[in-house]
PDB file of C-alpha atoms in Angstrom:
ATOM      1  CA  MET A  19      -4.019  30.728  -5.677  1.00 46.00           C
ATOM      2  CA  PRO A  20      -2.863  27.351  -5.862  1.00 51.00           C
ATOM      3  CA  GLY A  21      -1.838  25.541  -2.255  1.00 48.00           C
ATOM      4  CA  PHE A  22      -3.951  28.481  -0.048  1.00 55.00           C
ATOM      5  CA  GLU A  23      -6.965  28.036   1.825  1.00 60.00           C
ATOM      6  CA  ALA A  24      -7.997  31.555   3.025  1.00 63.00           C
ATOM      7  CA  PRO A  25      -8.420  30.848   7.144  1.00 66.00           C
ATOM      8  CA  GLU A  26     -12.413  31.572   8.175  1.00 71.00           C
ATOM      9  CA  SER A  27     -12.013  34.276   9.937  1.00 75.00           C
ATOM     10  CA  ARG A  28     -12.683  38.266  10.369  1.00 83.00           C
ATOM     11  CA  GLN A  29      -8.936  38.740  11.257  1.00 87.00           C
ATOM     12  CA  PHE A  30      -8.042  37.852   8.053  1.00 88.00           C
ATOM     13  CA  VAL A  31      -7.056  40.764   5.493  1.00 90.00           C
ATOM     14  CA  THR A  32      -8.854  39.711   2.538  1.00 88.00           C
ATOM     15  CA  ALA A  33      -6.865  42.666   0.525  1.00 91.00           C
ATOM     16  CA  LEU A  34      -3.805  42.188   2.424  1.00 92.00           C
ATOM     17  CA  ALA A  35      -3.551  38.662   1.088  1.00 90.00           C
ATOM     18  CA  ARG A  36      -4.433  39.441  -2.388  1.00 92.00           C
ATOM     19  CA  GLY A  37      -1.727  41.627  -2.783  1.00 93.00           C
ATOM     20  CA  LEU A  38       0.711  38.960  -1.214  1.00 92.00           C
ATOM     21  CA  GLU A  39      -0.365  36.614  -4.006  1.00 90.00           C
ATOM     22  CA  LEU A  40       0.323  39.009  -6.466  1.00 94.00           C
ATOM     23  CA  LEU A  41       3.644  39.428  -5.903  1.00 93.00           C
ATOM     24  CA  ARG A  42       4.090  35.080  -6.530  1.00 89.00           C
ATOM     25  CA  CYS A  43       3.166  35.822  -9.679  1.00 92.00           C
ATOM     26  CA  PHE A  44       6.256  36.496 -10.540  1.00 91.00           C
ATOM     27  CA  ARG A  45       8.707  33.833 -11.442  1.00 84.00           C
ATOM     28  CA  PRO A  46      12.230  32.957 -12.342  1.00 77.00           C
ATOM     29  CA  ASP A  47      10.706  32.540 -16.376  1.00 79.00           C
ATOM     30  CA  SER A  48       8.601  35.854 -16.028  1.00 84.00           C
ATOM     31  CA  ALA A  49       9.566  38.522 -14.052  1.00 89.00           C
ATOM     32  CA  GLU A  50       7.970  41.187 -15.959  1.00 94.00           C
ATOM     33  CA  LEU A  51       4.135  41.065 -16.159  1.00 95.00           C
ATOM     34  CA  THR A  52       1.420  43.285 -17.183  1.00 96.00           C
ATOM     35  CA  ASN A  53      -1.296  43.952 -15.264  1.00 96.00           C
ATOM     36  CA  GLN A  54      -3.285  41.470 -17.992  1.00 95.00           C
ATOM     37  CA  LEU A  55      -1.197  38.733 -17.067  1.00 95.00           C
ATOM     38  CA  LEU A  56      -1.018  39.437 -13.711  1.00 95.00           C
ATOM     39  CA  ALA A  57      -5.272  39.067 -13.545  1.00 94.00           C
ATOM     40  CA  ARG A  58      -4.570  35.954 -16.007  1.00 94.00           C
ATOM     41  CA  ARG A  59      -2.125  34.824 -13.948  1.00 92.00           C
ATOM     42  CA  SER A  60      -4.196  35.332 -10.028  1.00 91.00           C
ATOM     43  CA  GLY A  61      -7.450  34.712 -11.525  1.00 91.00           C
ATOM     44  CA  LEU A  62      -8.391  38.137  -9.978  1.00 93.00           C
ATOM     45  CA  PRO A  63     -10.540  41.682 -11.638  1.00 94.00           C
ATOM     46  CA  ARG A  64      -7.571  43.651 -14.061  1.00 95.00           C
ATOM     47  CA  PRO A  65      -9.454  46.375 -11.960  1.00 95.00           C
ATOM     48  CA  THR A  66      -7.963  44.695  -8.862  1.00 95.00           C
ATOM     49  CA  VAL A  67      -4.792  44.014 -10.246  1.00 96.00           C
ATOM     50  CA  SER A  68      -4.676  47.666 -11.251  1.00 96.00           C
ATOM     51  CA  ARG A  69      -5.644  49.035  -8.210  1.00 96.00           C
ATOM     52  CA  LEU A  70      -2.751  46.608  -6.001  1.00 96.00           C
ATOM     53  CA  THR A  71       0.487  47.476  -8.697  1.00 96.00           C
ATOM     54  CA  TYR A  72      -0.697  50.913  -8.134  1.00 96.00           C
ATOM     55  CA  THR A  73      -0.129  50.147  -4.457  1.00 96.00           C
ATOM     56  CA  LEU A  74       2.729  47.668  -4.144  1.00 96.00           C
ATOM     57  CA  ARG A  75       4.896  50.010  -6.932  1.00 95.00           C
ATOM     58  CA  SER A  76       4.347  52.800  -4.748  1.00 95.00           C
ATOM     59  CA  LEU A  77       5.189  50.634  -1.125  1.00 94.00           C
ATOM     60  CA  GLY A  78       8.958  49.857  -3.432  1.00 93.00           C
ATOM     61  CA  TYR A  79       7.763  46.335  -4.059  1.00 93.00           C
ATOM     62  CA  LEU A  80       7.397  46.830  -7.564  1.00 96.00           C
ATOM     63  CA  ASP A  81       8.587  48.558 -10.382  1.00 96.00           C
ATOM     64  CA  TYR A  82       7.008  49.800 -13.585  1.00 95.00           C
ATOM     65  CA  ASP A  83       8.625  50.271 -16.957  1.00 95.00           C
ATOM     66  CA  GLU A  84       6.823  52.782 -18.682  1.00 93.00           C
ATOM     67  CA  GLN A  85       7.810  51.804 -22.238  1.00 93.00           C
ATOM     68  CA  THR A  86       6.326  48.343 -21.608  1.00 94.00           C
ATOM     69  CA  GLY A  87       3.989  48.526 -19.119  1.00 94.00           C
ATOM     70  CA  LYS A  88       5.340  46.154 -17.476  1.00 96.00           C
ATOM     71  CA  TYR A  89       6.010  45.326 -13.784  1.00 97.00           C
ATOM     72  CA  ARG A  90       9.210  43.436 -12.116  1.00 95.00           C
ATOM     73  CA  LEU A  91       9.501  42.759  -8.057  1.00 93.00           C
ATOM     74  CA  GLY A  92      11.060  45.942  -6.849  1.00 93.00           C
ATOM     75  CA  PRO A  93      13.848  46.164  -3.793  1.00 90.00           C
ATOM     76  CA  GLY A  94      11.298  45.822  -1.177  1.00 89.00           C
ATOM     77  CA  VAL A  95      10.858  41.936  -1.979  1.00 88.00           C
ATOM     78  CA  LEU A  96      14.643  41.783  -2.220  1.00 80.00           C
ATOM     79  CA  ALA A  97      15.626  43.423   1.332  1.00 83.00           C
ATOM     80  CA  LEU A  98      12.389  40.729   2.535  1.00 83.00           C
ATOM     81  CA  GLY A  99      14.002  38.187   0.972  1.00 80.00           C
ATOM     82  CA  TYR A 100      17.338  38.639   2.580  1.00 73.00           C
ATOM     83  CA  ALA A 101      15.612  39.145   5.661  1.00 77.00           C
ATOM     84  CA  THR A 102      14.217  36.031   5.849  1.00 77.00           C
ATOM     85  CA  LEU A 103      17.454  34.333   4.881  1.00 73.00           C
ATOM     86  CA  ALA A 104      19.708  35.647   7.971  1.00 70.00           C
ATOM     87  CA  GLY A 105      16.369  34.668   9.879  1.00 68.00           C
ATOM     88  CA  VAL A 106      17.712  31.312   9.203  1.00 77.00           C
ATOM     89  CA  GLU A 107      19.743  30.065  11.604  1.00 83.00           C
ATOM     90  CA  LEU A 108      20.066  26.529  10.062  1.00 90.00           C
ATOM     91  CA  ARG A 109      21.375  27.608   6.997  1.00 91.00           C
ATOM     92  CA  ASP A 110      24.798  29.407   8.290  1.00 90.00           C
ATOM     93  CA  VAL A 111      25.617  26.539  10.059  1.00 91.00           C
ATOM     94  CA  ALA A 112      24.512  24.240   7.827  1.00 94.00           C
ATOM     95  CA  ARG A 113      27.304  25.728   5.196  1.00 94.00           C
ATOM     96  CA  PRO A 114      30.203  24.347   6.029  1.00 95.00           C
ATOM     97  CA  HIS A 115      28.957  20.383   6.208  1.00 95.00           C
ATOM     98  CA  MET A 116      26.880  20.732   3.015  1.00 95.00           C
ATOM     99  CA  GLN A 117      30.008  22.320   1.102  1.00 94.00           C
ATOM    100  CA  ARG A 118      31.916  18.892   2.760  1.00 94.00           C
ATOM    101  CA  LEU A 119      29.737  16.737   1.526  1.00 94.00           C
ATOM    102  CA  ALA A 120      28.999  18.039  -1.882  1.00 92.00           C
ATOM    103  CA  GLU A 121      33.049  17.630  -2.285  1.00 90.00           C
ATOM    104  CA  GLU A 122      33.107  14.121  -0.871  1.00 88.00           C
ATOM    105  CA  THR A 123      30.036  12.785  -2.962  1.00 86.00           C
ATOM    106  CA  GLY A 124      30.603  15.281  -6.194  1.00 84.00           C
ATOM    107  CA  VAL A 125      27.405  16.114  -6.488  1.00 86.00           C
ATOM    108  CA  ALA A 126      25.229  19.255  -5.403  1.00 90.00           C
ATOM    109  CA  VAL A 127      23.894  19.854  -1.937  1.00 94.00           C
ATOM    110  CA  SER A 128      20.613  21.814  -1.191  1.00 95.00           C
ATOM    111  CA  LEU A 129      18.787  23.059   1.951  1.00 96.00           C
ATOM    112  CA  GLY A 130      14.888  23.577   1.092  1.00 95.00           C
ATOM    113  CA  ARG A 131      11.784  24.463   3.131  1.00 94.00           C
ATOM    114  CA  ARG A 132       8.315  24.137   2.086  1.00 95.00           C
ATOM    115  CA  ASP A 133       6.048  27.184   1.053  1.00 91.00           C
ATOM    116  CA  ARG A 134       2.481  25.097  -0.179  1.00 90.00           C
ATOM    117  CA  TYR A 135       2.843  22.435  -2.525  1.00 94.00           C
ATOM    118  CA  SER A 136       7.188  23.017  -3.300  1.00 93.00           C
ATOM    119  CA  MET A 137      10.658  23.249  -0.828  1.00 95.00           C
ATOM    120  CA  VAL A 138      12.392  26.408  -1.584  1.00 93.00           C
ATOM    121  CA  TYR A 139      16.016  26.223  -1.877  1.00 93.00           C
ATOM    122  CA  LEU A 140      17.800  28.328   1.272  1.00 93.00           C
ATOM    123  CA  GLU A 141      21.291  26.946   0.474  1.00 93.00           C
ATOM    124  CA  HIS A 142      22.981  25.472  -1.928  1.00 92.00           C
ATOM    125  CA  ALA A 143      26.765  23.947  -2.618  1.00 92.00           C
ATOM    126  CA  ARG A 144      28.566  22.588  -5.431  1.00 88.00           C
ATOM    127  CA  SER A 145      31.697  20.266  -5.433  1.00 82.00           C
ATOM    128  CA  GLY A 146      34.489  21.884  -6.935  1.00 74.00           C
ATOM    129  CA  ARG A 147      34.693  18.920  -9.478  1.00 66.00           C
ATOM    130  CA  GLY A 148      32.150  20.425 -12.034  1.00 55.00           C
ATOM    131  CA  VAL A 149      29.714  17.547 -12.588  1.00 55.00           C
ATOM    132  CA  LEU A 150      26.990  18.126 -14.269  1.00 54.00           C
ATOM    133  CA  THR A 151      23.484  19.661 -12.224  1.00 57.00           C
ATOM    134  CA  LEU A 152      20.970  21.631 -13.251  1.00 62.00           C
ATOM    135  CA  GLY A 153      22.205  24.579 -12.143  1.00 69.00           C
ATOM    136  CA  LEU A 154      19.866  25.367  -9.522  1.00 77.00           C
ATOM    137  CA  SER A 155      20.051  27.881  -6.419  1.00 78.00           C
ATOM    138  CA  VAL A 156      19.272  29.566  -4.123  1.00 85.00           C
ATOM    139  CA  GLY A 157      14.926  30.836  -4.473  1.00 83.00           C
ATOM    140  CA  ASP A 158      14.566  27.995  -7.257  1.00 88.00           C
ATOM    141  CA  ARG A 159      11.414  25.541  -6.440  1.00 90.00           C
ATOM    142  CA  ILE A 160      11.316  22.152  -6.853  1.00 93.00           C
ATOM    143  CA  PRO A 161       8.081  20.084  -6.090  1.00 95.00           C
ATOM    144  CA  LEU A 162       7.144  17.903  -2.870  1.00 96.00           C
ATOM    145  CA  MET A 163       5.766  15.060  -4.627  1.00 97.00           C
ATOM    146  CA  THR A 164       8.154  13.906  -7.124  1.00 96.00           C
ATOM    147  CA  THR A 165      11.296  15.142  -5.428  1.00 97.00           C
ATOM    148  CA  SER A 166      13.644  13.408  -2.528  1.00 98.00           C
ATOM    149  CA  MET A 167      13.588  16.378  -0.183  1.00 98.00           C
ATOM    150  CA  GLY A 168      10.001  16.382  -1.178  1.00 98.00           C
ATOM    151  CA  ARG A 169       9.545  12.834   0.071  1.00 98.00           C
ATOM    152  CA  ALA A 170      11.662  13.458   2.654  1.00 98.00           C
ATOM    153  CA  TYR A 171      10.212  16.386   4.577  1.00 98.00           C
ATOM    154  CA  LEU A 172       6.857  14.377   4.673  1.00 98.00           C
ATOM    155  CA  ASN A 173       8.325  11.698   5.964  1.00 97.00           C
ATOM    156  CA  ALA A 174       9.489  13.484   8.876  1.00 96.00           C
ATOM    157  CA  LEU A 175       5.958  15.702   9.775  1.00 96.00           C
ATOM    158  CA  PRO A 176       4.132  15.058  12.640  1.00 94.00           C
ATOM    159  CA  ALA A 177       1.050  12.711  11.684  1.00 94.00           C
ATOM    160  CA  ASP A 178      -1.431  15.610  12.449  1.00 94.00           C
ATOM    161  CA  ALA A 179       0.496  17.670   9.860  1.00 94.00           C
ATOM    162  CA  ARG A 180       1.723  15.461   7.209  1.00 96.00           C
ATOM    163  CA  GLU A 181      -1.831  14.114   6.869  1.00 96.00           C
ATOM    164  CA  PRO A 182      -4.203  17.391   5.716  1.00 94.00           C
ATOM    165  CA  LEU A 183      -1.210  18.288   3.398  1.00 95.00           C
ATOM    166  CA  LEU A 184      -1.389  14.509   1.569  1.00 96.00           C
ATOM    167  CA  GLU A 185      -5.120  14.911   1.376  1.00 95.00           C
ATOM    168  CA  SER A 186      -4.373  18.593   0.365  1.00 93.00           C
ATOM    169  CA  LEU A 187      -1.826  17.132  -2.685  1.00 95.00           C
ATOM    170  CA  ARG A 188      -4.476  14.044  -3.590  1.00 95.00           C
ATOM    171  CA  ARG A 189      -7.477  17.171  -4.614  1.00 93.00           C
ATOM    172  CA  ARG A 190      -5.426  19.597  -5.750  1.00 92.00           C
ATOM    173  CA  PHE A 191      -3.215  17.145  -7.959  1.00 94.00           C
ATOM    174  CA  PRO A 192      -5.598  13.736  -8.983  1.00 95.00           C
ATOM    175  CA  ASN A 193      -3.747  13.155 -11.668  1.00 94.00           C
ATOM    176  CA  GLU A 194      -0.252  13.101  -9.941  1.00 95.00           C
ATOM    177  CA  TRP A 195      -1.677  11.347  -7.245  1.00 96.00           C
ATOM    178  CA  THR A 196      -2.298   8.272  -9.780  1.00 95.00           C
ATOM    179  CA  LEU A 197       1.798   7.815  -9.876  1.00 94.00           C
ATOM    180  CA  PHE A 198       2.876   9.182  -6.242  1.00 96.00           C
ATOM    181  CA  GLU A 199       0.644   6.888  -4.045  1.00 96.00           C
ATOM    182  CA  PRO A 200       2.627   4.176  -5.258  1.00 96.00           C
ATOM    183  CA  GLN A 201       5.739   6.014  -4.893  1.00 96.00           C
ATOM    184  CA  TRP A 202       5.328   7.577  -1.182  1.00 97.00           C
ATOM    185  CA  GLU A 203       4.144   4.379   0.081  1.00 97.00           C
ATOM    186  CA  ALA A 204       8.253   3.464  -1.181  1.00 97.00           C
ATOM    187  CA  SER A 205       9.456   6.265   0.551  1.00 98.00           C
ATOM    188  CA  GLN A 206       7.860   5.913   3.836  1.00 98.00           C
ATOM    189  CA  ARG A 207       9.506   2.266   3.526  1.00 98.00           C
ATOM    190  CA  ASP A 208      12.618   3.543   2.663  1.00 98.00           C
ATOM    191  CA  TYR A 209      12.567   6.555   5.159  1.00 97.00           C
ATOM    192  CA  ALA A 210      11.904   3.766   7.480  1.00 97.00           C
ATOM    193  CA  GLU A 211      14.990   1.506   6.286  1.00 97.00           C
ATOM    194  CA  HIS A 212      17.427   3.967   5.331  1.00 97.00           C
ATOM    195  CA  GLY A 213      16.571   7.530   6.813  1.00 96.00           C
ATOM    196  CA  CYS A 214      16.231   9.121   3.287  1.00 97.00           C
ATOM    197  CA  CYS A 215      14.613   9.005   0.291  1.00 98.00           C
ATOM    198  CA  PHE A 216      15.174   8.969  -3.296  1.00 98.00           C
ATOM    199  CA  ALA A 217      13.883   9.859  -6.467  1.00 97.00           C
ATOM    200  CA  LEU A 218      15.251   8.026  -8.935  1.00 96.00           C
ATOM    201  CA  GLY A 219      14.333  10.487 -12.584  1.00 94.00           C
ATOM    202  CA  ASP A 220      11.191  11.452 -11.214  1.00 95.00           C
ATOM    203  CA  TRP A 221      10.876  14.413 -11.124  1.00 92.00           C
ATOM    204  CA  HIS A 222      13.854  15.469 -13.797  1.00 90.00           C
ATOM    205  CA  GLU A 223      14.934  12.002 -16.094  1.00 91.00           C
ATOM    206  CA  ASP A 224      18.257  12.347 -16.093  1.00 91.00           C
ATOM    207  CA  ILE A 225      18.920  12.965 -12.201  1.00 93.00           C
ATOM    208  CA  HIS A 226      18.958  10.613  -9.501  1.00 96.00           C
ATOM    209  CA  ALA A 227      19.048  11.784  -5.513  1.00 96.00           C
ATOM    210  CA  ALA A 228      18.866  11.486  -2.271  1.00 97.00           C
ATOM    211  CA  GLY A 229      17.010  13.458   0.562  1.00 98.00           C
ATOM    212  CA  ILE A 230      16.789  14.123   4.529  1.00 98.00           C
ATOM    213  CA  ALA A 231      14.709  15.937   6.901  1.00 97.00           C
ATOM    214  CA  LEU A 232      15.406  17.451   9.449  1.00 94.00           C
ATOM    215  CA  PRO A 233      13.065  19.467  12.570  1.00 93.00           C
ATOM    216  CA  PHE A 234      15.430  22.686  13.715  1.00 89.00           C
ATOM    217  CA  GLY A 235      15.484  25.775  15.297  1.00 79.00           C
ATOM    218  CA  PRO A 236      13.014  27.482  18.738  1.00 76.00           C
ATOM    219  CA  GLY A 237       9.657  26.382  16.763  1.00 78.00           C
ATOM    220  CA  GLN A 238      11.411  23.014  15.661  1.00 84.00           C
ATOM    221  CA  HIS A 239      10.108  24.086  11.396  1.00 91.00           C
ATOM    222  CA  VAL A 240      11.391  21.410   9.418  1.00 95.00           C
ATOM    223  CA  TYR A 241      14.032  21.460   6.936  1.00 96.00           C
ATOM    224  CA  GLY A 242      14.710  19.290   3.922  1.00 97.00           C
ATOM    225  CA  PHE A 243      18.588  18.510   2.323  1.00 97.00           C
ATOM    226  CA  ASN A 244      19.220  16.444  -0.858  1.00 96.00           C
ATOM    227  CA  CYS A 245      22.228  15.326  -2.827  1.00 94.00           C
ATOM    228  CA  GLY A 246      21.501  14.687  -6.249  1.00 91.00           C
ATOM    229  CA  GLY A 247      23.286  14.943  -9.380  1.00 89.00           C
ATOM    230  CA  PRO A 248      23.917  12.358 -12.814  1.00 91.00           C
ATOM    231  CA  ALA A 249      21.368   9.748 -12.951  1.00 92.00           C
ATOM    232  CA  PHE A 250      24.641   7.499 -14.611  1.00 90.00           C
ATOM    233  CA  ARG A 251      26.730   7.867 -11.688  1.00 88.00           C
ATOM    234  CA  LEU A 252      24.473   8.300  -8.903  1.00 91.00           C
ATOM    235  CA  THR A 253      22.792   4.957  -8.714  1.00 94.00           C
ATOM    236  CA  ARG A 254      20.205   3.834  -6.424  1.00 95.00           C
ATOM    237  CA  ARG A 255      22.852   1.279  -4.773  1.00 96.00           C
ATOM    238  CA  TYR A 256      26.030   4.519  -4.468  1.00 94.00           C
ATOM    239  CA  LEU A 257      23.066   6.468  -3.126  1.00 96.00           C
ATOM    240  CA  ILE A 258      22.367   3.830  -0.365  1.00 96.00           C
ATOM    241  CA  ASP A 259      25.808   2.871   0.481  1.00 96.00           C
ATOM    242  CA  GLU A 260      27.211   5.951   0.269  1.00 94.00           C
ATOM    243  CA  VAL A 261      25.612   9.505   0.192  1.00 95.00           C
ATOM    244  CA  ALA A 262      22.450   8.369   3.104  1.00 96.00           C
ATOM    245  CA  PRO A 263      25.232   7.696   4.878  1.00 97.00           C
ATOM    246  CA  ARG A 264      26.432  11.088   4.982  1.00 96.00           C
ATOM    247  CA  LEU A 265      23.277  12.608   4.981  1.00 97.00           C
ATOM    248  CA  ARG A 266      22.741  10.927   8.213  1.00 97.00           C
ATOM    249  CA  ALA A 267      25.784  11.743   9.950  1.00 96.00           C
ATOM    250  CA  MET A 268      25.082  15.170   8.888  1.00 96.00           C
ATOM    251  CA  ALA A 269      21.853  15.091  10.377  1.00 95.00           C
ATOM    252  CA  ARG A 270      23.038  14.371  13.161  1.00 95.00           C
ATOM    253  CA  ALA A 271      25.959  17.262  13.411  1.00 94.00           C
ATOM    254  CA  LEU A 272      23.729  19.620  12.627  1.00 93.00           C
ATOM    255  CA  THR A 273      21.009  18.465  15.722  1.00 89.00           C
ATOM    256  CA  GLU A 274      23.950  18.183  18.142  1.00 87.00           C
ATOM    257  CA  ALA A 275      25.351  21.554  16.960  1.00 74.00           C
ATOM    258  CA  HIS A 276      21.766  22.930  18.019  1.00 65.00           C
ATOM    259  CA  VAL A 277      21.525  21.346  21.213  1.00 59.00           C
ATOM    260  CA  THR A 278      25.344  22.549  22.442  1.00 58.00           C
ATOM    261  CA  GLY A 279      25.694  25.753  20.771  1.00 58.00           C
ATOM    262  CA  ASP A 280      28.463  24.834  18.692  1.00 58.00           C
ATOM    263  CA  ALA A 281      28.275  25.194  15.483  1.00 50.00           C
ATOM    264  CA  GLY A 282      30.783  22.598  15.028  1.00 48.00           C
ATOM    265  CA  GLY A 283      32.730  22.498  11.435  1.00 49.00           C
ATOM    266  CA  PRO A 284      32.822  19.633   8.588  1.00 45.00           C
ATOM    267  CA  SER A 285      34.868  17.402  10.860  1.00 39.00           C
ATOM    268  CA  ALA A 286      31.677  17.063  12.758  1.00 39.00           C
ATOM    269  CA  VAL A 287      30.780  14.927   9.926  1.00 40.00           C
ATOM    270  CA  PRO A 288      33.025  11.812   9.207  1.00 42.00           C
ATOM    271  CA  ALA A 289      33.480  10.690   5.308  1.00 40.00           C
ATOM    272  CA  ASN A 290      33.067   6.949   6.581  1.00 41.00           C
ATOM    273  CA  ALA A 291      30.374   7.003   8.385  1.00 42.00           C
ATOM    274  CA  ARG A 292      28.397   4.231   7.918  1.00 40.00           C
ATOM    275  CA  THR A 293      25.625   4.298  11.164  1.00 42.00           C
ATOM    276  CA  HIS A 294      21.722   4.222  10.273  1.00 44.00           C
ATOM    277  CA  THR A 295      20.407   6.954  12.511  1.00 42.00           C
ATOM    278  CA  PRO A 296      16.634   4.694  13.102  1.00 37.00           C
ATOM    279  CA  ARG A 297      13.444   6.800  12.529  1.00 40.00           C
ATOM    280  CA  GLY A 298      12.180   8.826  15.030  1.00 36.00           C
ATOM    281  CA  THR A 299      16.131   9.275  16.955  1.00 34.00           C
ATOM    282  CA  ILE A 300      16.163  12.753  15.541  1.00 35.00           C
ATOM    283  CA  PRO A 301      13.035  14.767  17.250  1.00 32.00           C
ATOM    284  CA  THR A 302      10.259  14.569  15.063  1.00 31.00           C
ATOM    285  CA  GLY A 303       7.961  16.851  17.482  1.00 35.00           C
ATOM    286  CA  SER A 304       7.183  20.293  14.312  1.00 37.00           C
ATOM    287  CA  ALA A 305       4.935  23.945  13.900  1.00 38.00           C
ATOM    288  CA  GLU A 306       4.702  22.719  10.679  1.00 51.00           C
ATOM    289  CA  SER A 307       0.968  22.821   9.220  1.00 44.00           C
ATOM    290  CA  ALA A 308      -0.466  22.300   6.333  1.00 42.00           C
TER     291      ALA A 308
END
């Protein structure tokens, strides 16, 4: 169960946790799985997996194909997913701002929130100019360590939440950490100087991106935004001079919208914004934890 550590509490229901972890075994590139594959991915004994899949199927969270012997996620999971998206206030508020930013920069703009060692896309906006992107959309995952959104998220966390998460990353990915550590130090400098973090081919060699993080909502959960596209177009200088100011302006507009209760509109993000928001001017208090 990567990224998961069971709390030492009598209140923790292990059987329920195992069932939910089993649902996580399904991915976009492997939408159908047998009990054998589920046992392999989850690390659970096959008899346990059989009981869990039977229960999840009975509740509508899994569908079963009698001919292939494979399971796939059922409508119950879809209903939970849509309920989750509907509960993200920032998604609706940010959508028009993201679309304008995509049109201004000619690249994709995404909103995400952390799930363990990944950022999960909650909203996505594309430019109408037909610029090349990776084709990622809502529900897709990107790694924390090698992406601009993930690095911005880490920088925006309060220290008491960030340090345990960094330590967990260090233990879980010892080989990758050797490469990530200097990149993490550079991202801290970028976040302090530019209010954004950058990824220049670190995750995908042909993709460059800038990212920013924003605490939002009553619980001050930390969300991340990125603006990315083809490396040949998005040079570091372009990201710093053109993309980062617009990301900062969008973050300010969204913060003001939350404070005033006015969702505003695309006009709230000036196209010629160049003012740098020093680190700390956007609230950093958060309920996020590692």
